[in-house]
Short mmCIF file of C-alpha atoms in Angstrom, two decimals:
data_model
loop_
_atom_site.label_atom_id
_atom_site.label_comp_id
_atom_site.label_asym_id
_atom_site.label_seq_id
_atom_site.Cartn_x
_atom_site.Cartn_y
_atom_site.Cartn_z
CA UNK A 717 58.82 -12.70 -24.13
CA UNK A 718 61.64 -10.80 -25.80
CA UNK A 719 61.74 -8.43 -22.82
CA UNK A 720 62.01 -11.35 -20.41
CA UNK A 721 64.85 -12.93 -22.37
CA UNK A 722 66.68 -9.61 -22.43
CA UNK A 723 66.28 -9.23 -18.65
CA UNK A 724 67.51 -12.75 -17.95
CA UNK A 725 70.59 -12.27 -20.14
CA UNK A 726 71.31 -8.87 -18.58
CA UNK A 727 70.88 -10.17 -15.02
CA UNK A 728 72.87 -13.32 -15.84
CA UNK A 729 70.24 -15.51 -14.20
CA UNK A 730 71.52 -19.01 -13.42
CA UNK A 731 68.47 -21.07 -14.41
CA UNK A 732 67.70 -23.63 -17.11
CA UNK A 733 64.83 -22.10 -19.07
CA UNK A 734 62.99 -22.83 -22.30
CA UNK A 735 61.18 -20.05 -24.16
CA UNK A 736 58.40 -21.11 -26.49
CA UNK A 737 57.36 -18.94 -29.42
CA UNK A 738 54.38 -21.03 -30.41
CA UNK A 739 52.45 -20.75 -33.68
CA UNK A 740 48.73 -21.26 -34.23
CA UNK A 741 47.26 -20.78 -30.77
CA UNK A 742 43.97 -19.89 -32.47
CA UNK A 743 42.30 -22.41 -34.73
CA UNK A 744 44.99 -25.05 -35.24
CA UNK A 745 45.97 -25.75 -31.65
CA UNK A 746 49.71 -25.25 -32.00
CA UNK A 747 50.41 -26.61 -28.51
CA UNK A 748 49.42 -30.16 -29.42
CA UNK A 749 51.46 -30.13 -32.60
CA UNK A 750 54.54 -28.93 -30.74
CA UNK A 751 54.09 -31.44 -27.92
CA UNK A 752 53.56 -34.25 -30.42
CA UNK A 753 56.97 -33.61 -31.97
CA UNK A 754 58.53 -34.85 -28.74
CA UNK A 755 60.93 -31.92 -28.71
CA UNK A 756 60.37 -31.35 -24.98
CA UNK A 757 60.82 -34.99 -23.97
CA UNK A 758 64.58 -34.63 -23.57
CA UNK A 759 64.08 -31.89 -20.97
CA UNK A 760 63.07 -32.38 -17.35
CA UNK A 761 60.42 -29.66 -17.30
CA UNK A 762 59.24 -28.86 -13.78
CA UNK A 763 57.05 -25.79 -14.36
CA UNK A 764 55.28 -24.08 -17.26
CA UNK A 765 54.07 -20.47 -17.23
CA UNK A 766 51.91 -18.37 -19.51
CA UNK A 767 50.00 -15.10 -19.33
CA UNK A 768 47.00 -13.80 -21.23
CA UNK A 769 46.32 -10.08 -21.55
CA UNK A 770 42.94 -8.71 -20.51
CA UNK A 771 41.69 -5.35 -21.76
CA UNK A 772 38.90 -5.20 -19.19
CA UNK A 773 41.36 -5.17 -16.28
CA UNK A 774 43.36 -2.09 -15.42
CA UNK A 775 46.95 -1.97 -16.57
CA UNK A 776 49.32 -4.06 -14.47
CA UNK A 777 46.68 -5.84 -12.43
CA UNK A 778 47.18 -9.60 -12.09
CA UNK A 779 44.43 -12.21 -11.70
CA UNK A 780 44.40 -15.98 -11.52
CA UNK A 781 43.00 -18.93 -9.60
CA UNK A 782 44.05 -22.41 -8.53
CA UNK A 783 42.54 -25.42 -10.25
CA UNK A 784 40.36 -25.17 -13.34
CA UNK A 785 40.73 -21.70 -14.84
CA UNK A 786 39.82 -21.83 -18.55
CA UNK A 787 37.27 -24.23 -20.05
CA UNK A 788 37.82 -26.99 -22.55
CA UNK A 789 36.54 -25.91 -25.96
CA UNK A 790 35.35 -27.72 -29.06
CA UNK A 791 34.75 -25.98 -32.37
CA UNK A 792 32.10 -27.63 -34.52
CA UNK A 793 30.32 -27.31 -37.83
CA UNK A 794 26.91 -28.90 -38.33
CA UNK A 795 25.66 -29.51 -41.86
CA UNK A 796 22.06 -30.32 -42.80
CA UNK A 797 21.54 -31.51 -46.39
CA UNK A 798 18.15 -31.63 -48.07
CA UNK A 799 17.02 -31.10 -51.66
CA UNK A 800 16.65 -27.82 -53.52
CA UNK A 801 13.52 -26.80 -55.39
CA UNK A 802 11.97 -23.59 -56.68
CA UNK A 803 9.84 -21.94 -53.99
CA UNK A 804 6.85 -22.19 -56.34
CA UNK A 805 7.19 -25.97 -56.08
CA UNK A 806 8.46 -26.21 -52.52
CA UNK A 807 6.84 -29.62 -52.04
CA UNK A 808 9.47 -31.07 -54.39
CA UNK A 809 12.29 -30.00 -52.12
CA UNK A 810 13.51 -30.78 -48.62
CA UNK A 811 14.29 -27.57 -46.78
CA UNK A 812 17.66 -27.79 -45.05
CA UNK A 813 17.28 -24.28 -43.65
CA UNK A 814 14.15 -25.24 -41.74
CA UNK A 815 16.05 -28.11 -40.16
CA UNK A 816 19.00 -25.90 -39.29
CA UNK A 817 16.78 -23.21 -37.79
CA UNK A 818 14.90 -25.71 -35.63
CA UNK A 819 18.18 -27.24 -34.43
CA UNK A 820 19.45 -23.78 -33.49
CA UNK A 821 16.40 -23.11 -31.32
CA UNK A 822 16.03 -26.61 -29.88
CA UNK A 823 19.62 -27.16 -28.77
CA UNK A 824 19.52 -24.19 -26.40
CA UNK A 825 16.36 -25.46 -24.70
CA UNK A 826 17.76 -28.97 -24.36
CA UNK A 827 21.01 -27.73 -22.85
CA UNK A 828 19.15 -25.61 -20.30
CA UNK A 829 17.09 -28.66 -19.36
CA UNK A 830 20.14 -30.92 -19.06
CA UNK A 831 22.35 -28.38 -17.30
CA UNK A 832 20.10 -26.32 -14.99
CA UNK A 833 23.10 -24.81 -13.18
CA UNK A 834 23.88 -21.52 -14.87
CA UNK A 835 27.31 -21.21 -16.49
CA UNK A 836 28.06 -24.92 -16.19
CA UNK A 837 28.46 -25.31 -19.96
CA UNK A 838 27.85 -23.24 -23.06
CA UNK A 839 26.99 -24.04 -26.66
CA UNK A 840 26.80 -21.18 -29.15
CA UNK A 841 26.60 -20.85 -32.92
CA UNK A 842 27.89 -17.58 -34.30
CA UNK A 843 27.49 -18.34 -37.99
CA UNK A 844 24.69 -19.88 -40.02
CA UNK A 845 24.47 -20.02 -43.81
CA UNK A 846 22.07 -21.61 -46.27
CA UNK A 847 20.97 -21.41 -49.88
CA UNK A 848 22.37 -19.68 -52.94
CA UNK A 849 19.41 -17.71 -54.34
CA UNK A 850 16.35 -16.04 -52.85
CA UNK A 851 13.73 -18.07 -54.72
CA UNK A 852 14.90 -21.63 -54.12
CA UNK A 853 14.54 -24.01 -51.20
CA UNK A 854 18.02 -24.36 -49.65
CA UNK A 855 19.60 -27.76 -50.18
CA UNK A 856 22.16 -27.17 -47.47
CA UNK A 857 22.39 -25.34 -44.15
CA UNK A 858 25.61 -24.94 -42.15
CA UNK A 859 25.98 -23.85 -38.55
CA UNK A 860 29.40 -23.04 -37.11
CA UNK A 861 29.94 -22.73 -33.40
CA UNK A 862 31.56 -23.95 -30.22
CA UNK A 863 30.65 -25.85 -27.08
CA UNK A 864 32.56 -25.53 -23.84
CA UNK A 865 32.68 -27.11 -20.40
CA UNK A 866 34.92 -27.18 -17.36
CA UNK A 867 35.18 -30.96 -17.01
CA UNK A 868 35.65 -33.87 -19.41
CA UNK A 869 32.46 -35.44 -18.06
CA UNK A 870 30.31 -32.41 -18.91
CA UNK A 871 32.07 -32.13 -22.27
CA UNK A 872 31.06 -35.68 -23.20
CA UNK A 873 27.48 -35.21 -21.96
CA UNK A 874 27.16 -32.02 -24.00
CA UNK A 875 28.66 -33.69 -27.07
CA UNK A 876 26.18 -36.58 -26.83
CA UNK A 877 23.29 -34.14 -26.40
CA UNK A 878 24.25 -32.22 -29.55
CA UNK A 879 24.53 -35.49 -31.49
CA UNK A 880 21.12 -36.61 -30.24
CA UNK A 881 19.35 -33.35 -31.12
CA UNK A 882 21.00 -33.37 -34.54
CA UNK A 883 19.70 -36.90 -35.18
CA UNK A 884 16.18 -36.00 -34.01
CA UNK A 885 16.01 -32.98 -36.31
CA UNK A 886 17.39 -34.91 -39.26
CA UNK A 887 14.78 -37.66 -38.84
CA UNK A 888 11.93 -35.18 -38.40
CA UNK A 889 12.75 -33.20 -41.55
CA UNK A 890 14.05 -36.02 -43.72
CA UNK A 891 17.48 -34.47 -44.18
CA UNK A 892 20.98 -35.83 -43.86
CA UNK A 893 23.02 -34.34 -41.04
CA UNK A 894 26.70 -34.32 -40.19
CA UNK A 895 28.79 -32.88 -37.37
CA UNK A 896 32.36 -31.89 -38.22
CA UNK A 897 34.60 -31.63 -35.17
CA UNK A 898 37.34 -29.04 -35.54
CA UNK A 899 39.85 -27.60 -33.06
CA UNK A 900 39.69 -28.87 -29.48
CA UNK A 901 41.47 -27.37 -26.45
CA UNK A 902 41.88 -28.94 -23.03
CA UNK A 903 40.82 -27.00 -19.95
CA UNK A 904 43.58 -24.99 -18.27
CA UNK A 905 44.24 -26.31 -14.76
CA UNK A 906 46.53 -24.17 -12.61
CA UNK A 907 48.85 -25.88 -10.15
CA UNK A 908 47.97 -24.77 -6.61
CA UNK A 909 51.59 -24.38 -5.49
CA UNK A 910 52.44 -22.18 -8.48
CA UNK A 911 49.27 -20.17 -7.90
CA UNK A 912 50.29 -19.47 -4.28
CA UNK A 913 53.74 -18.54 -5.51
CA UNK A 914 52.21 -15.99 -7.90
CA UNK A 915 50.14 -14.43 -5.10
CA UNK A 916 53.19 -14.18 -2.86
CA UNK A 917 55.39 -12.61 -5.54
CA UNK A 918 52.79 -9.98 -6.47
CA UNK A 919 52.54 -9.06 -2.79
CA UNK A 920 56.32 -8.79 -2.44
CA UNK A 921 56.70 -6.44 -5.42
CA UNK A 922 53.47 -4.58 -4.63
CA UNK A 923 51.51 -5.45 -7.75
CA UNK A 924 47.76 -5.63 -7.37
CA UNK A 925 46.38 -9.18 -7.41
CA UNK A 926 42.81 -10.39 -7.44
CA UNK A 927 41.18 -13.79 -7.39
CA UNK A 928 39.88 -14.74 -10.82
CA UNK A 929 36.83 -16.81 -11.68
CA UNK A 930 36.59 -19.75 -14.06
CA UNK A 931 35.87 -18.50 -17.56
CA UNK A 932 34.75 -20.11 -20.81
CA UNK A 933 37.78 -18.73 -22.61
CA UNK A 934 39.66 -21.36 -24.62
CA UNK A 935 43.45 -21.59 -24.55
CA UNK A 936 45.66 -24.39 -25.83
CA UNK A 937 48.02 -23.86 -22.89
CA UNK A 938 45.70 -26.43 -21.32
CA UNK A 939 47.66 -29.14 -23.12
CA UNK A 940 50.76 -27.97 -21.25
CA UNK A 941 49.01 -27.93 -17.86
CA UNK A 942 47.80 -31.45 -18.61
CA UNK A 943 51.42 -32.62 -18.95
CA UNK A 944 53.32 -30.28 -16.61
CA UNK A 945 52.74 -28.30 -13.43
CA UNK A 946 51.54 -25.08 -15.01
CA UNK A 947 50.17 -21.63 -14.31
CA UNK A 948 48.27 -19.18 -16.48
CA UNK A 949 47.33 -15.71 -15.29
CA UNK A 950 45.62 -12.58 -16.57
CA UNK A 951 47.64 -9.41 -17.08
CA UNK A 952 45.55 -6.24 -17.24
CA UNK A 953 46.23 -4.01 -20.24
CA UNK A 954 43.17 -1.74 -20.09
CA UNK A 955 43.54 2.03 -20.19
CA UNK A 956 41.35 5.12 -20.04
CA UNK A 957 41.00 5.17 -23.83
CA UNK A 958 40.21 1.51 -24.29
CA UNK A 959 38.84 -1.14 -21.95
CA UNK A 960 37.62 -3.17 -24.88
CA UNK A 961 37.13 -6.92 -24.99
CA UNK A 962 39.95 -9.01 -26.46
CA UNK A 963 38.08 -9.70 -29.69
CA UNK A 964 36.83 -6.17 -30.15
CA UNK A 965 38.19 -4.13 -33.08
CA UNK A 966 38.69 -1.36 -30.50
CA UNK A 967 41.06 -3.47 -28.38
CA UNK A 968 44.16 -1.35 -27.71
CA UNK A 969 46.46 -2.79 -25.01
CA UNK A 970 48.41 -0.41 -22.81
CA UNK A 971 52.09 -1.07 -23.50
CA UNK A 972 53.00 -0.06 -19.95
CA UNK A 973 51.89 -3.56 -18.98
CA UNK A 974 54.86 -5.11 -20.81
CA UNK A 975 57.36 -4.21 -18.09
CA UNK A 976 55.01 -5.54 -15.42
CA UNK A 977 54.58 -8.82 -17.26
CA UNK A 978 58.35 -9.16 -17.60
CA UNK A 979 58.81 -8.48 -13.88
CA UNK A 980 56.19 -11.04 -12.85
CA UNK A 981 57.76 -13.74 -15.00
CA UNK A 982 61.24 -12.96 -13.71
CA UNK A 983 59.97 -13.29 -10.13
CA UNK A 984 58.27 -16.61 -10.84
CA UNK A 985 61.32 -18.24 -12.35
#
């Protein structure tokens, strides 16, 4: 972004542009908080652009697609609450861990039954915790995860399914259950005209372009594409030493991609 601003000032570009240095893209959904301030309402915004680096693409390669690009995402925490007891007197307790474990296994089967088309939705729990000591029945079990879909309709169906399975498990095991809904991101929908513009510009300046597929990545830029004509694209930053995934501790972006990103943006605007 700094490089783009520097280029625009140097080239004395005669355009009305806004540059957004947004906080809290991860976790808090900074886009919604900024939009809710109304700070952009006084501007007649015609186009919105963003890029996302990709360590699995070679440096300088560009990829995007028209229409739905990134999924909508919902972070959730599910809490099962039972009653603790010493394992020697397990019948006096209500095992929240058993309920949580059964939910974890059952939800995957139910989703596969409801959504037989592969990669239509996902629901995954990356963290599960229960109990405080080794010799006591856990009074509480927490699962933290995310569910994602490409349409609002599938999002609501998936949400209802999770609620239903949670209720079934709670009734079966005699536990209380609660779902806590955390950060939510809208799906990113690329404007077709801007997408075609990107393809044309990459061809003109001889930068490699490839058609991207829809991915379950979450990005709060979706709130901007909901309000404005927008475009998000991948910028490859992989190199011979590191083609690691974005969330890998070995992720090491190739800084040569910076100049290419600046050039692409300058062409688009």
